Amino acid sequence: MNPISSRLTSASLLPIPHTISLISAMSFSSSSSSRSLKVPTFKEEEEKLRQVLKYHNQTKHSFTNYARGPRGLDWANQPNPFRRYLSSPLLPLLQQDGDDSVLYSSLFDSSSLPPPKPISLSTISHLFLHSLALSAWKTTGASTWPLRVNPSSGNLHPTEAYLISPPIPSLSHLPFVAHYAPKEHSLEVRANLPSSFFLNFFPENSFLIGVSSIFWREAWKYGERAFRYCNHDVGHAIAALAVAAGELGWELKLLDGLGSDDLNVLMNLPEVSEIESEHPDCLLLVFPKGDRDVINIDYKGIASAIREGFTSLEWKGTPNVLSKEHLRWDIIYNTAEAVKKPSLISNSSLIDASCFRGSGVVSRSSYKELTVSQVVRMRRSAVDMDGVTFIDKSAFYQMLMHCLPSGSSTKGEQLALPFRALSWDCAEVHLALFVHRVSGLPKGLYFLVRNEDHLGDLKRAMRSEFEWRRPDGFPEDLPLYMLAEGDCQRLAKGLSCHQDIAGDGCFSLGMVARFEPVMREMGSWMYPRLFWETGVVGQVLYLEAHAMGISATGIGCYFDDPVHEVLGIKDSSFQSLYHFTVGGPVLDKRIMTLPAYPGPTSDV
């Protein structure tokens, strides 16, 4: 009998798809924004969507075939993980923390966060040090490599960041655009701006951060699937910046009314070979918490100022070469073109910060007495889990509570930190949880519905025999459901490319997004943004795990359609976009840790 067709009951083990056995033998903040998009013609949008679906299906892993990638790693052409702009002025940032960081357990309570701090050399240094900087160096034998505060698939770091800022005391007396250089923890000044840019369009004491991706860094190792991983990392970076900003009393919001072409001009992304080029991802507004409830963003005026003024600026610096030779994966660049964001044609949009809220508290005692600074800089991606560590169900519930977009509600509005940084109104991503070692909670398959408006669609899309039963003693405002009881360690490992780490932790999960309907409603440009949302969720889980004294890691390698088969998903209404595991880490004692700054003197 095919085990996938057998009925799931609370008394039975969860089935593994028959193909596992075979292999084992071998938007936006304002509701009007989606209506004000400059929409391509129906034919153009259908063609873009076809390209996105082609990419997504072509880059799925299966039990019999992995997505196309290099046959081996070309170490001689491993991309330089650090982009530099040669000959541009370098402004060093402060490498040391102050001692006034808030406790991590208070981070998600809006009333516990400090009042806004002024923009200064100290606060800008703090923002980058706790979001995109190096966190340590690792060394063993003849090998030395850096780690960063923000996670990245394979530690390859395709994400680049640009600061667009008014004058900052002790840094620059003029408004400027600068590239952030994490190895040096410095700003490379690319151009000075006219003073009118910030005065005309943005609130006082605010600034911008632009984010871009170099696909080649991930494609060097992962081939065609790299576009997915780059967008996971954009989400990681957004969340890391939002948390670091929150610690300073600042808010962060994705300005999604500008198009990709506008961002390209704003950041003056380098005109190099296409393979080493930077794809414009997003623009983030950082502004002081509580100064004003509603901020009007004049997208039309901003776009006009960028197009008319930025092309004539005197841009400094020449981008370095990352590799001597490359292997081009055409489908990545074709898909990146298809998902470029168009501009809004509406004059403006509103950011309503008055509705931002904190997250619910289930078990504050689950956290260690660690500050936000300590947690974000100690974050690591676990390589192995010990297979014995348990967490209490109250800690598990607390982690999931902080994964809710609205903080402590079954509604899907993205109002809690860091989800309120995103620009689409409601969450599109849910969590299918494989519970292995949670004290007081039966092993089994669970589901966290992060937007209960999707609950009916999820039930119709998934297996009819799932129980959808609320666990005993769970918080009433946590929309967690048990689907089936049973030991699913072997299942979790099998689905995650046979990786033990998926079954040896306390729990693992797949992030299941409402998929094709979102793109048909809003546009193909939502494809990368769905991955961004998964990256934001992943960064929350990383920080939650470390704040509780355990660890976590993202899992990009999983068998897509077998995951859907287990859940009963038969079409592209929902798709699994990212896997994750949380548990007790196994530490490799052969590897020595060195401080992030100053790092090794030789190039690495």
Coordinates of C-alpha atoms in Angstrom, one line a residue, residues 239-487:
A239 CA 14.7 42.0 10.0
A240 CA 18.2 42.5 11.2
L241 CA 18.0 46.2 10.4
A242 CA 14.5 46.6 11.9
V243 CA 15.6 45.0 15.2
A244 CA 18.8 47.2 15.4
A245 CA 16.7 50.3 14.6
G246 CA 14.2 49.3 17.3
E247 CA 16.9 49.2 19.9
L248 CA 17.7 52.9 19.1
G249 CA 14.1 54.0 19.3
W250 CA 13.7 54.1 15.5
E251 CA 11.2 52.5 13.2
L252 CA 11.9 51.0 9.8
K253 CA 9.6 50.7 6.8
L254 CA 9.9 49.4 3.3
L255 CA 9.1 52.1 0.7
D256 CA 7.7 49.9 -2.0
G257 CA 6.2 52.7 -4.1
L258 CA 9.4 53.3 -6.0
G259 CA 10.3 51.0 -8.9
S260 CA 13.4 48.9 -9.4
D261 CA 14.7 51.4 -12.0
D262 CA 14.4 54.3 -9.4
L263 CA 16.4 52.3 -6.9
N264 CA 19.1 51.5 -9.4
V265 CA 19.6 55.2 -10.0
L266 CA 19.3 56.2 -6.3
M267 CA 22.0 53.7 -5.3
N268 CA 24.0 54.1 -8.6
L269 CA 24.5 50.4 -8.7
P270 CA 27.7 49.5 -10.5
E271 CA 27.7 49.0 -14.3
V272 CA 29.8 45.9 -14.4
S273 CA 29.4 42.5 -16.1
E274 CA 25.9 41.3 -15.7
I275 CA 26.9 38.3 -13.6
E276 CA 28.6 40.6 -11.0
S277 CA 25.9 43.3 -11.2
E278 CA 23.7 44.2 -8.3
H279 CA 20.0 43.8 -8.5
P280 CA 18.1 46.6 -6.8
D281 CA 15.9 45.0 -4.1
C282 CA 14.3 47.6 -1.8
L283 CA 14.5 50.9 -0.1
L284 CA 14.0 51.3 3.7
L285 CA 13.0 54.5 5.5
V286 CA 14.4 54.7 9.1
F287 CA 12.5 57.3 11.2
P288 CA 12.2 58.1 14.9
K289 CA 9.5 56.3 16.8
G290 CA 6.6 58.4 18.1
D291 CA 7.6 61.7 16.5
R292 CA 4.5 61.6 14.2
D293 CA 1.8 59.0 13.8
V294 CA 1.3 59.4 10.0
I295 CA 4.0 60.0 7.4
N296 CA 3.1 61.1 3.9
I297 CA 5.5 59.7 1.3
D298 CA 5.4 61.7 -2.0
Y299 CA 6.5 58.8 -4.3
K300 CA 5.9 60.9 -7.4
G301 CA 8.1 63.7 -6.2
I302 CA 10.8 61.4 -4.9
A303 CA 10.9 59.4 -8.2
S304 CA 11.1 62.7 -10.2
A305 CA 13.9 64.0 -8.0
I306 CA 15.9 60.8 -8.4
R307 CA 15.5 60.6 -12.2
E308 CA 16.2 64.3 -12.7
G309 CA 19.0 64.9 -10.1
F310 CA 20.9 61.7 -9.3
T311 CA 22.2 60.9 -12.8
S312 CA 24.1 64.2 -12.8
L313 CA 25.8 63.6 -9.5
E314 CA 29.6 63.1 -9.2
W315 CA 29.8 59.5 -8.3
K316 CA 33.0 58.2 -6.7
G317 CA 34.7 54.8 -6.7
T318 CA 35.2 51.9 -9.0
P319 CA 33.7 48.5 -8.0
N320 CA 36.1 45.7 -7.4
V321 CA 36.1 42.5 -9.4
L322 CA 34.6 39.6 -7.5
S323 CA 35.8 36.6 -9.7
K324 CA 38.0 36.2 -12.7
E325 CA 35.7 33.7 -14.4
H326 CA 32.0 33.0 -14.1
L327 CA 29.3 30.5 -14.9
R328 CA 26.1 32.2 -16.0
W329 CA 22.7 30.8 -15.1
D330 CA 20.4 32.5 -17.6
I331 CA 17.1 31.7 -15.8
I332 CA 18.2 33.7 -12.7
Y333 CA 18.7 36.9 -14.7
N334 CA 15.5 36.3 -16.8
T335 CA 13.5 35.9 -13.6
A336 CA 15.1 38.9 -11.9
E337 CA 14.0 41.0 -14.9
A338 CA 10.4 39.6 -14.7
V339 CA 10.0 40.5 -11.1
K340 CA 11.3 44.0 -11.2
K341 CA 9.0 46.3 -9.3
P342 CA 7.1 49.0 -11.3
S343 CA 6.6 52.4 -9.9
L344 CA 3.4 53.7 -8.4
I345 CA 1.5 56.2 -10.4
S346 CA -0.3 57.6 -7.3
N347 CA 1.1 60.8 -6.0
S348 CA 1.7 59.6 -2.4
S349 CA 1.1 56.9 0.2
L350 CA 0.8 57.0 4.0
I351 CA 2.8 55.2 6.7
D352 CA 0.5 54.9 9.7
A353 CA 2.8 54.2 12.7
S354 CA 0.0 54.8 15.2
C355 CA -1.2 51.2 14.7
F356 CA 2.2 49.6 15.4
R357 CA 2.1 47.3 18.4
G358 CA 4.1 45.0 20.6
S359 CA 4.1 41.2 20.7
G360 CA 2.4 39.0 23.2
V361 CA 4.2 37.5 26.2
V362 CA 3.7 33.9 27.1
S363 CA 6.9 33.1 29.1
R364 CA 9.3 35.9 29.7
S365 CA 11.2 33.5 32.0
S366 CA 12.2 31.4 29.0
Y367 CA 14.8 34.0 28.0
K368 CA 18.3 34.3 29.3
E369 CA 19.3 37.7 30.8
L370 CA 20.8 38.8 27.5
T371 CA 20.7 42.2 25.9
V372 CA 19.6 42.7 22.3
S373 CA 23.2 43.6 21.4
Q374 CA 24.4 40.3 22.9
V375 CA 21.8 38.2 21.1
V376 CA 22.2 39.7 17.6
R377 CA 26.0 39.5 17.7
M378 CA 26.1 35.9 19.1
R379 CA 23.7 34.6 16.5
R380 CA 25.2 31.7 14.6
S381 CA 23.8 29.1 12.1
A382 CA 24.0 25.7 13.7
V383 CA 25.7 23.0 11.7
D384 CA 24.4 20.0 13.7
M385 CA 21.8 19.5 16.4
D386 CA 22.5 17.2 19.4
G387 CA 19.2 15.1 19.2
V388 CA 18.7 15.3 22.9
T389 CA 17.8 18.9 23.9
F390 CA 14.2 19.6 24.8
I391 CA 12.5 22.9 25.3
D392 CA 9.4 23.5 27.4
K393 CA 6.1 24.1 25.6
S394 CA 5.9 27.6 27.1
A395 CA 9.2 28.5 25.4
F396 CA 7.9 27.0 22.1
Y397 CA 4.6 29.0 22.4
Q398 CA 6.7 32.2 23.1
M399 CA 8.8 31.7 20.0
L400 CA 5.7 31.2 17.9
M401 CA 4.0 34.2 19.5
H402 CA 6.9 36.4 18.3
C403 CA 6.4 35.0 14.8
L404 CA 2.9 36.4 14.6
P405 CA 2.8 39.5 12.3
S406 CA 0.4 41.3 14.6
G407 CA 2.0 40.4 17.8
S408 CA -0.7 38.6 19.7
S409 CA -3.7 38.3 17.4
T410 CA -5.1 35.8 14.9
K411 CA -5.4 38.6 12.4
G412 CA -2.6 38.9 9.8
E413 CA -1.9 42.6 9.8
Q414 CA 1.9 43.2 9.9
L415 CA 2.0 45.5 12.9
A416 CA 4.6 43.9 15.3
L417 CA 8.4 44.2 15.2
P418 CA 10.0 43.3 12.8
F419 CA 7.1 42.4 10.4
R420 CA 5.8 46.0 10.3
A421 CA 8.9 46.8 8.2
L422 CA 7.2 45.0 5.3
S423 CA 5.0 47.0 3.0
W424 CA 2.1 44.5 2.2
D425 CA -0.8 44.8 4.6
C426 CA -1.1 41.2 5.8
A427 CA 1.1 38.1 6.2
E428 CA 1.2 35.6 3.4
V429 CA 3.4 33.0 5.0
H430 CA 2.5 30.2 7.5
L431 CA 4.5 27.6 9.4
A432 CA 4.1 23.8 9.0
L433 CA 5.9 22.5 12.2
F434 CA 7.5 19.1 12.8
V435 CA 7.5 18.9 16.6
H436 CA 10.2 16.5 18.0
R437 CA 11.3 17.5 21.5
V438 CA 9.0 20.0 23.2
S439 CA 8.2 19.0 26.8
G440 CA 4.5 18.8 27.4
L441 CA 3.5 18.8 23.7
P442 CA 2.9 15.5 21.8
K443 CA 5.2 14.9 18.8
G444 CA 3.6 15.5 15.5
L445 CA 2.8 17.8 12.6
Y446 CA 1.4 21.2 13.6
F447 CA 0.5 24.3 11.7
L448 CA 0.8 28.0 12.7
V449 CA -1.7 30.1 10.8
R450 CA -0.2 33.5 10.7
N451 CA -3.2 35.1 8.9
E452 CA -6.4 33.4 9.8
D453 CA -8.1 34.9 6.7
H454 CA -6.3 32.1 4.9
L455 CA -7.6 29.3 7.2
G456 CA -10.4 28.2 5.0
D457 CA -8.2 28.1 1.9
L458 CA -5.6 26.2 3.8
K459 CA -8.0 23.6 5.0
R460 CA -9.4 23.1 1.5
A461 CA -5.9 22.9 0.0
M462 CA -4.5 20.5 2.5
R463 CA -5.4 16.9 3.5
S464 CA -9.0 16.4 4.5
E465 CA -8.0 13.9 7.2
F466 CA -5.9 16.5 9.2
E467 CA -7.4 17.2 12.6
W468 CA -6.9 21.0 12.9
R469 CA -7.2 20.6 16.6
R470 CA -6.0 23.2 19.1
P471 CA -3.4 21.8 21.5
D472 CA -4.3 21.5 25.2
G473 CA -3.2 24.5 27.3
F474 CA -2.1 26.7 24.5
P475 CA -2.5 30.5 24.5
E476 CA -5.9 31.5 23.1
D477 CA -4.5 34.1 20.8
L478 CA -1.9 31.8 19.3
P479 CA -3.5 30.3 16.1
L480 CA -1.6 26.9 16.4
Y481 CA -3.3 23.7 15.2
M482 CA -2.3 20.0 15.5
L483 CA -2.7 18.3 12.2
A484 CA -1.5 14.8 13.1
E485 CA 0.2 13.2 16.0
G486 CA 3.2 11.0 15.6
D487 CA 7.0 10.8 15.5

